[in-house]
Tab-separated table of C-alpha atoms in Angstrom:
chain	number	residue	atom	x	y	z
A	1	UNK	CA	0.000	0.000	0.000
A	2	UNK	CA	1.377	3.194	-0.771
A	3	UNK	CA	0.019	6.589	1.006
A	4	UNK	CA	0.604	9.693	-0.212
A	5	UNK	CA	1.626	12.317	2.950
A	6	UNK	CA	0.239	15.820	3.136
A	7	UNK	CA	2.697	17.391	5.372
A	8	UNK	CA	6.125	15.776	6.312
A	9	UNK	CA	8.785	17.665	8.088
A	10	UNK	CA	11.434	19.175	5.778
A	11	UNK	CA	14.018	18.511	7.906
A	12	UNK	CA	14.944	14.764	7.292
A	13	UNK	CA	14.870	15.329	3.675
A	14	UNK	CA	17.112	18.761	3.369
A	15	UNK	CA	19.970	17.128	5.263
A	16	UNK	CA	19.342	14.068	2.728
A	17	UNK	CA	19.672	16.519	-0.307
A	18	UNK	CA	22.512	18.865	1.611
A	19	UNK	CA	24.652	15.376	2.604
A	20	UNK	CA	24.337	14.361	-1.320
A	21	UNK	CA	24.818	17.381	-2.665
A	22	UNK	CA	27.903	17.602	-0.927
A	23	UNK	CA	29.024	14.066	-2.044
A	24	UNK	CA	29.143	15.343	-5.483
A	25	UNK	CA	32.287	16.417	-7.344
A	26	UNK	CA	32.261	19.199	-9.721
A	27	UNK	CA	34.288	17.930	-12.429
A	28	UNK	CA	33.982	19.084	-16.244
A	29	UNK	CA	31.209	17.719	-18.289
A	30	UNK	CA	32.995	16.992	-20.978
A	31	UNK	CA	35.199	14.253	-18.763
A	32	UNK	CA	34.401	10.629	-19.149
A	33	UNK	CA	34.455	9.282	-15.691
A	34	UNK	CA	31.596	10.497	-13.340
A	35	UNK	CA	32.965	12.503	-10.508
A	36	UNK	CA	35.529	11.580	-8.018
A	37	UNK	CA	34.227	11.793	-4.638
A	38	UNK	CA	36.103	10.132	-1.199
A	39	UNK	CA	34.156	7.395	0.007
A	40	UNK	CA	33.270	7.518	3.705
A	41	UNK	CA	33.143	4.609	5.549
A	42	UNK	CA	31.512	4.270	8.969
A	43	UNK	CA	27.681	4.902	10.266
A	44	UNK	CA	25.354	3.342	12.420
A	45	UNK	CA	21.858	3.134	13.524
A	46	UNK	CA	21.332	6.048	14.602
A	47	UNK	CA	22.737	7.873	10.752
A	48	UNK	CA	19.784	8.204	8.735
A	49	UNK	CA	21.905	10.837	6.859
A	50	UNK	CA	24.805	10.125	4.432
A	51	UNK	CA	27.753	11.271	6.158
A	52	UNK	CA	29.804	12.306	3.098
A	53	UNK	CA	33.016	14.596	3.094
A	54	UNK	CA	32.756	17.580	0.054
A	55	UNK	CA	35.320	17.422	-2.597
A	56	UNK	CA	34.262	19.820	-5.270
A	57	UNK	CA	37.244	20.665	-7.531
A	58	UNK	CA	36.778	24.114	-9.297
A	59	UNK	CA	34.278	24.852	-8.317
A	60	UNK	CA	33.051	28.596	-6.901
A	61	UNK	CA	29.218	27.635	-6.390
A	62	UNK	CA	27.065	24.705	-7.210
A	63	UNK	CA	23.375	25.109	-7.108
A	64	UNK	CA	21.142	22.082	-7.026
A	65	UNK	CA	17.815	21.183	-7.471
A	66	UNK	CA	16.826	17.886	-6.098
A	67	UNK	CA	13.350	16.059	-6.198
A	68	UNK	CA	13.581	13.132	-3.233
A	69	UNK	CA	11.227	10.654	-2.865
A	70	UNK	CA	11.414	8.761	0.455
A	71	UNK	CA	10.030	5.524	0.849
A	72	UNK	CA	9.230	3.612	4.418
A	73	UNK	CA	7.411	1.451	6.037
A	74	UNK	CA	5.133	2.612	8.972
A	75	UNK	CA	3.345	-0.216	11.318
A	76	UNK	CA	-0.598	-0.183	10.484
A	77	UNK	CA	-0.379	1.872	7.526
A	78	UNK	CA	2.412	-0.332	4.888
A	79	UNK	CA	4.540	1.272	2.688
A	80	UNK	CA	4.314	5.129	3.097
A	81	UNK	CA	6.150	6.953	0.081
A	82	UNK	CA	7.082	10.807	0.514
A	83	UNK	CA	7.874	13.117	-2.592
A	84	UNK	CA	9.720	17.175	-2.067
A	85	UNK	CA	11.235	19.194	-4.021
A	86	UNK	CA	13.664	21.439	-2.918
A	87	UNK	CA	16.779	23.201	-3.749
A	88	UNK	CA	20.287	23.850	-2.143
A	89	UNK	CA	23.525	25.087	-3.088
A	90	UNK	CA	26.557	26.992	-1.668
A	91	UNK	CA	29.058	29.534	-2.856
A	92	UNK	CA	32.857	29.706	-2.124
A	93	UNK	CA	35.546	32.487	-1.522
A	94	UNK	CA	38.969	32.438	-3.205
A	95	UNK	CA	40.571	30.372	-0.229
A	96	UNK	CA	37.311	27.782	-0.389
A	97	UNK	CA	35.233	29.446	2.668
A	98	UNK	CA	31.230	28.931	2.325
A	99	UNK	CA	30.566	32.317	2.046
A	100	UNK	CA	26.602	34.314	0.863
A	101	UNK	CA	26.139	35.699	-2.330
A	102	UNK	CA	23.130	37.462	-1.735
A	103	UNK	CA	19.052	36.601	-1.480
A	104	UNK	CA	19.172	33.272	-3.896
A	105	UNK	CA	15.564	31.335	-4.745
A	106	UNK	CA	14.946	28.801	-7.010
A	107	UNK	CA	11.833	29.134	-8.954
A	108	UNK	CA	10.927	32.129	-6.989
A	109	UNK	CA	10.943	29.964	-3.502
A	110	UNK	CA	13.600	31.762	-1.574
A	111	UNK	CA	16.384	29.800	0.046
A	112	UNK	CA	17.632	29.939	3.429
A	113	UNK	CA	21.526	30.564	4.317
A	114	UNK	CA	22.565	28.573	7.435
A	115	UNK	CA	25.741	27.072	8.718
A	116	UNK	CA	27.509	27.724	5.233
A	117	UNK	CA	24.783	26.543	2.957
A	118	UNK	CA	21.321	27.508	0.903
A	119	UNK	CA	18.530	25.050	1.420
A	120	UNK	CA	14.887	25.536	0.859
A	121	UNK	CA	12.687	24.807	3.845
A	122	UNK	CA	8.989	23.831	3.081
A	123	UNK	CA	5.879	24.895	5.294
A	124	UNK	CA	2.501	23.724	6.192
A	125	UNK	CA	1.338	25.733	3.014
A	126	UNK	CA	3.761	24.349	0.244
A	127	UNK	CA	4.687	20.912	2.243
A	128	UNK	CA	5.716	18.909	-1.450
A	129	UNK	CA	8.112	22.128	-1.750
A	130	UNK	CA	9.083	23.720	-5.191
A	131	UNK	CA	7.245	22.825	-8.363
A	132	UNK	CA	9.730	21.845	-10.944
A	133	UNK	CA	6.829	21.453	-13.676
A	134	UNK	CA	7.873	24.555	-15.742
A	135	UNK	CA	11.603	23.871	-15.297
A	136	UNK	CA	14.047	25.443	-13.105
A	137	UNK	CA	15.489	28.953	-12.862
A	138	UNK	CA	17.787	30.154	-10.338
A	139	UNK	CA	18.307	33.946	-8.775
A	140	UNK	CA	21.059	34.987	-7.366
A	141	UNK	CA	21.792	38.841	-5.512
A	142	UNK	CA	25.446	38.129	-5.636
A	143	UNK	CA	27.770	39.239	-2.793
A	144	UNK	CA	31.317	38.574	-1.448
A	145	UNK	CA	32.664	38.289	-4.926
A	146	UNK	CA	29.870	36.997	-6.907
A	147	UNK	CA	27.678	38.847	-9.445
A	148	UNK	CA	24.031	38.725	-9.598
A	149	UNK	CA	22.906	35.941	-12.523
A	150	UNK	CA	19.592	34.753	-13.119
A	151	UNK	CA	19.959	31.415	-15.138
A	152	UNK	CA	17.365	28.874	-16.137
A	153	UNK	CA	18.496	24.970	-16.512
A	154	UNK	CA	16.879	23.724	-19.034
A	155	UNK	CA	20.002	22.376	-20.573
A	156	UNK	CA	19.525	19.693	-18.796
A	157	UNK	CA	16.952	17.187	-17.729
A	158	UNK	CA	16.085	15.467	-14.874
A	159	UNK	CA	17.211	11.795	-14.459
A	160	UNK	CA	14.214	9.495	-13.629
A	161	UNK	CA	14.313	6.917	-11.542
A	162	UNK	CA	11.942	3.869	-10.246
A	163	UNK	CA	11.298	3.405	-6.837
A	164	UNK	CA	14.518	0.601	-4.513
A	165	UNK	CA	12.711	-2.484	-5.519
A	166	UNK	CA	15.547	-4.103	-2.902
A	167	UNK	CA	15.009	-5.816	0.408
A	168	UNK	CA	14.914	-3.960	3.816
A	169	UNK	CA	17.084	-5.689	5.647
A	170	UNK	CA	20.776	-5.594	4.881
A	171	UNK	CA	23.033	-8.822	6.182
A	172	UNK	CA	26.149	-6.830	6.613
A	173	UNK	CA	28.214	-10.657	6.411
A	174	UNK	CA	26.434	-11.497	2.734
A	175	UNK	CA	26.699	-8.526	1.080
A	176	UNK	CA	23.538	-6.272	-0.198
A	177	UNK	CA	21.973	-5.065	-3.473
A	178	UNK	CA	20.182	-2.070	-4.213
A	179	UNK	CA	17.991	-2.351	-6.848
A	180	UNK	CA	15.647	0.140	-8.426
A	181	UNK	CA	13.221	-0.257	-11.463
A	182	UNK	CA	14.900	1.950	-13.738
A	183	UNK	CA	17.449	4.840	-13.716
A	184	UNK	CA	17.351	7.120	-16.966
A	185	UNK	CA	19.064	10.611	-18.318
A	186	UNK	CA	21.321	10.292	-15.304
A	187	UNK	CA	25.484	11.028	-15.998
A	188	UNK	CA	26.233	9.549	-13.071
A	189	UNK	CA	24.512	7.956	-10.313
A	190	UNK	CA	25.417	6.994	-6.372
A	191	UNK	CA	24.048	4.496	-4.348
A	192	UNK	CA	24.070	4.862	0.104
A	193	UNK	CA	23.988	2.196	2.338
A	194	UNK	CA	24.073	4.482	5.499
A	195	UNK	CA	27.210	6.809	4.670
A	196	UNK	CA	28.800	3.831	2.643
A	197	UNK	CA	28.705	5.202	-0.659
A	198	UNK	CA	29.617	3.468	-4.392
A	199	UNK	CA	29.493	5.651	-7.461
A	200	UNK	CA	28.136	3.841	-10.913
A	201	UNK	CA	28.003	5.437	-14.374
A	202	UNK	CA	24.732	6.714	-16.579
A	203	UNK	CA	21.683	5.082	-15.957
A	204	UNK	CA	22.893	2.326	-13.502
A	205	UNK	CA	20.152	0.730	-11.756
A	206	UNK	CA	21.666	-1.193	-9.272
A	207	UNK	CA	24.595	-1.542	-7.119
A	208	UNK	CA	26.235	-4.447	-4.538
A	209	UNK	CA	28.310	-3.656	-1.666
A	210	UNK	CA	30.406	-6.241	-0.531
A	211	UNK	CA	30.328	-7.349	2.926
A	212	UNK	CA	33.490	-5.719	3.571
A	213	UNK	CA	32.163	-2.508	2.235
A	214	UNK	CA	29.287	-2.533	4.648
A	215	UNK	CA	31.661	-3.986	7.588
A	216	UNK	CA	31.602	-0.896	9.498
A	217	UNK	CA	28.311	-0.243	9.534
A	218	UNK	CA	26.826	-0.582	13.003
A	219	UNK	CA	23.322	-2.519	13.110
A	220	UNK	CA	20.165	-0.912	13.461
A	221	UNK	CA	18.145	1.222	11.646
A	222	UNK	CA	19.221	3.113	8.739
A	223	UNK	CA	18.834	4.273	4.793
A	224	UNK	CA	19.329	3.011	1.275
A	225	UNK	CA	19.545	5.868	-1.491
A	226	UNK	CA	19.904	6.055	-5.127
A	227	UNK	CA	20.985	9.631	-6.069
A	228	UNK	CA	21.168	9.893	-10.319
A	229	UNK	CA	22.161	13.205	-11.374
A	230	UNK	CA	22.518	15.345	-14.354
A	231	UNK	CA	25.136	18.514	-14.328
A	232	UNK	CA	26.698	21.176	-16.091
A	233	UNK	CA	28.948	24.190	-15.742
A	234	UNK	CA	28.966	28.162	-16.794
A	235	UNK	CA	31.710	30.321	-15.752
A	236	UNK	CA	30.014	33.360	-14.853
A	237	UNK	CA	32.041	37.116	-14.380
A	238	UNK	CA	35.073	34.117	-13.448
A	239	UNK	CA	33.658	31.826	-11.256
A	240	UNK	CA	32.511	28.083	-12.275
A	241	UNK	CA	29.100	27.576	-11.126
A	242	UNK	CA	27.603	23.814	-11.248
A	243	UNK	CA	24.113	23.441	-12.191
A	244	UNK	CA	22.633	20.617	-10.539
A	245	UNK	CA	19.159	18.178	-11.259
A	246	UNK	CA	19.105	15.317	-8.834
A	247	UNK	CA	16.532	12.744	-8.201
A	248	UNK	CA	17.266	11.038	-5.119
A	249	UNK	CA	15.559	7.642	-3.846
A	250	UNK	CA	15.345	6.496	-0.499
A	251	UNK	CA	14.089	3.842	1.683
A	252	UNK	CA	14.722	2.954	5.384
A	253	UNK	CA	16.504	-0.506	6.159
A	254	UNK	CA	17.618	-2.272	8.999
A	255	UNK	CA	21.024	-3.267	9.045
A	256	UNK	CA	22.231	-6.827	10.597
């Protein structure tokens, strides 16, 4: 059974989308290989986060907008799935300090600065968050360095992806798979067990982890995610700014 919620708290799912955007490398598009990124090891029950370290090379800003559908199961109601929109991004100084660049919205929705970092924060009155049925078009103020720019993205699409079609339980000694239905018009894509994260190329739909992969994972409760991605870069006035389109997939497990 799947129930569509009409108010979740934003909170869980912005430090999804902040902990992958910051998993995500801003290499040039034109590279084969996906981004580098260091993979974390570690977690435990009580990360329901990805706990991923940044590595963006190049890059000044990146702006992202990522649609996150959240999948769990609740006792007496089944399989509850959650859909928001929202977007994040963050802008750095010549010696790589977060630093503001002015009001910034996406789609008109204005973003938040707090603890180095943009996010959009939905309310009681717009609780699925941005609608990114027209497309998406960023505003920034500029500030400390950066100009003002108002760019849409519609150079890019957003990947699609099926919902984790994989089991809930993850044996830590046998390995796990995440599986999905389908992953399309991604360039890259990662898959999260917890904060162990495994990057695959375009359109991959699943991914294993090995046992010793997942060996430091501590038992208890956790999530799976499938982030797919699509990207691309514009130096503006001399900075490289990363557009970002992200559709993220997640599901709670328990880990064993």
């Amino acid at each position: 059974m799947y129930i569509r919620s009409t108010y979740r708290s934003p909170s869980i799912v912005l430090m999804i989308a902040l902990g992958t955007l910051v998993s995500l490398s801003a290499c040039k598009k034109e590279e084969a290989e996906p981004p580098a990124v260091e993979v974390p090891t570690g977690g435990g029950s009580n990360n329901t986060t990805p706990n991923t370290t940044p590595t963006f090379t190049g890059a000044a800003a990146v702006l992202a907008a990522v649609s996150t559908a959240t999948t769990q199961e609740i006792p007496g109601f089944g399989t509850v799935s959650v859909d928001l929109n929202t977007g994040v991004g963050y802008f750095r100084d010549a010696a790589g300090a977060n630093v503001q660049a002015g009001a910034v919205s996406c789609n008109d929705n204005a973003l938040t600065y707090q603890n180095g970092a943009y996010a959009y924060t939905p309310g009681a009155t717009n609780p699925t968050g941005i609608d990114f049925g027209s497309g998406v078009t960023w505003n920034v103020g500029g500030g400390n360095g950066f100009s003002a720019f108002t760019r849409n993205t519609n150079a890019i699409s957003f990947p699609s992806a099926g919902s984790i079609t994989s089991g809930t339980t993850v044996n830590r000694s046998a390995g796990y798979t995440i599986t999905t239905d389908f992953v399309n018009d991604a360039d890259s894509v990662y898959f999260l067990v917890g904060n162990v994260l495994l990057r695959r190329g375009a359109n991959t739909g699943n991914c294993t982890f090995s046992s010793a992969e997942l060996g430091a994972l501590a038992a208890g409760q956790n999530l799976a995610m499938v982030a797919a991605f699509n990207y691309y870069s514009e130096n503006i006035d001399g900075k490289e700014v990363y557009f970002i389109k992200e559709r993220v997939l997640t599901r709670s497990v328990t880990v064993q």
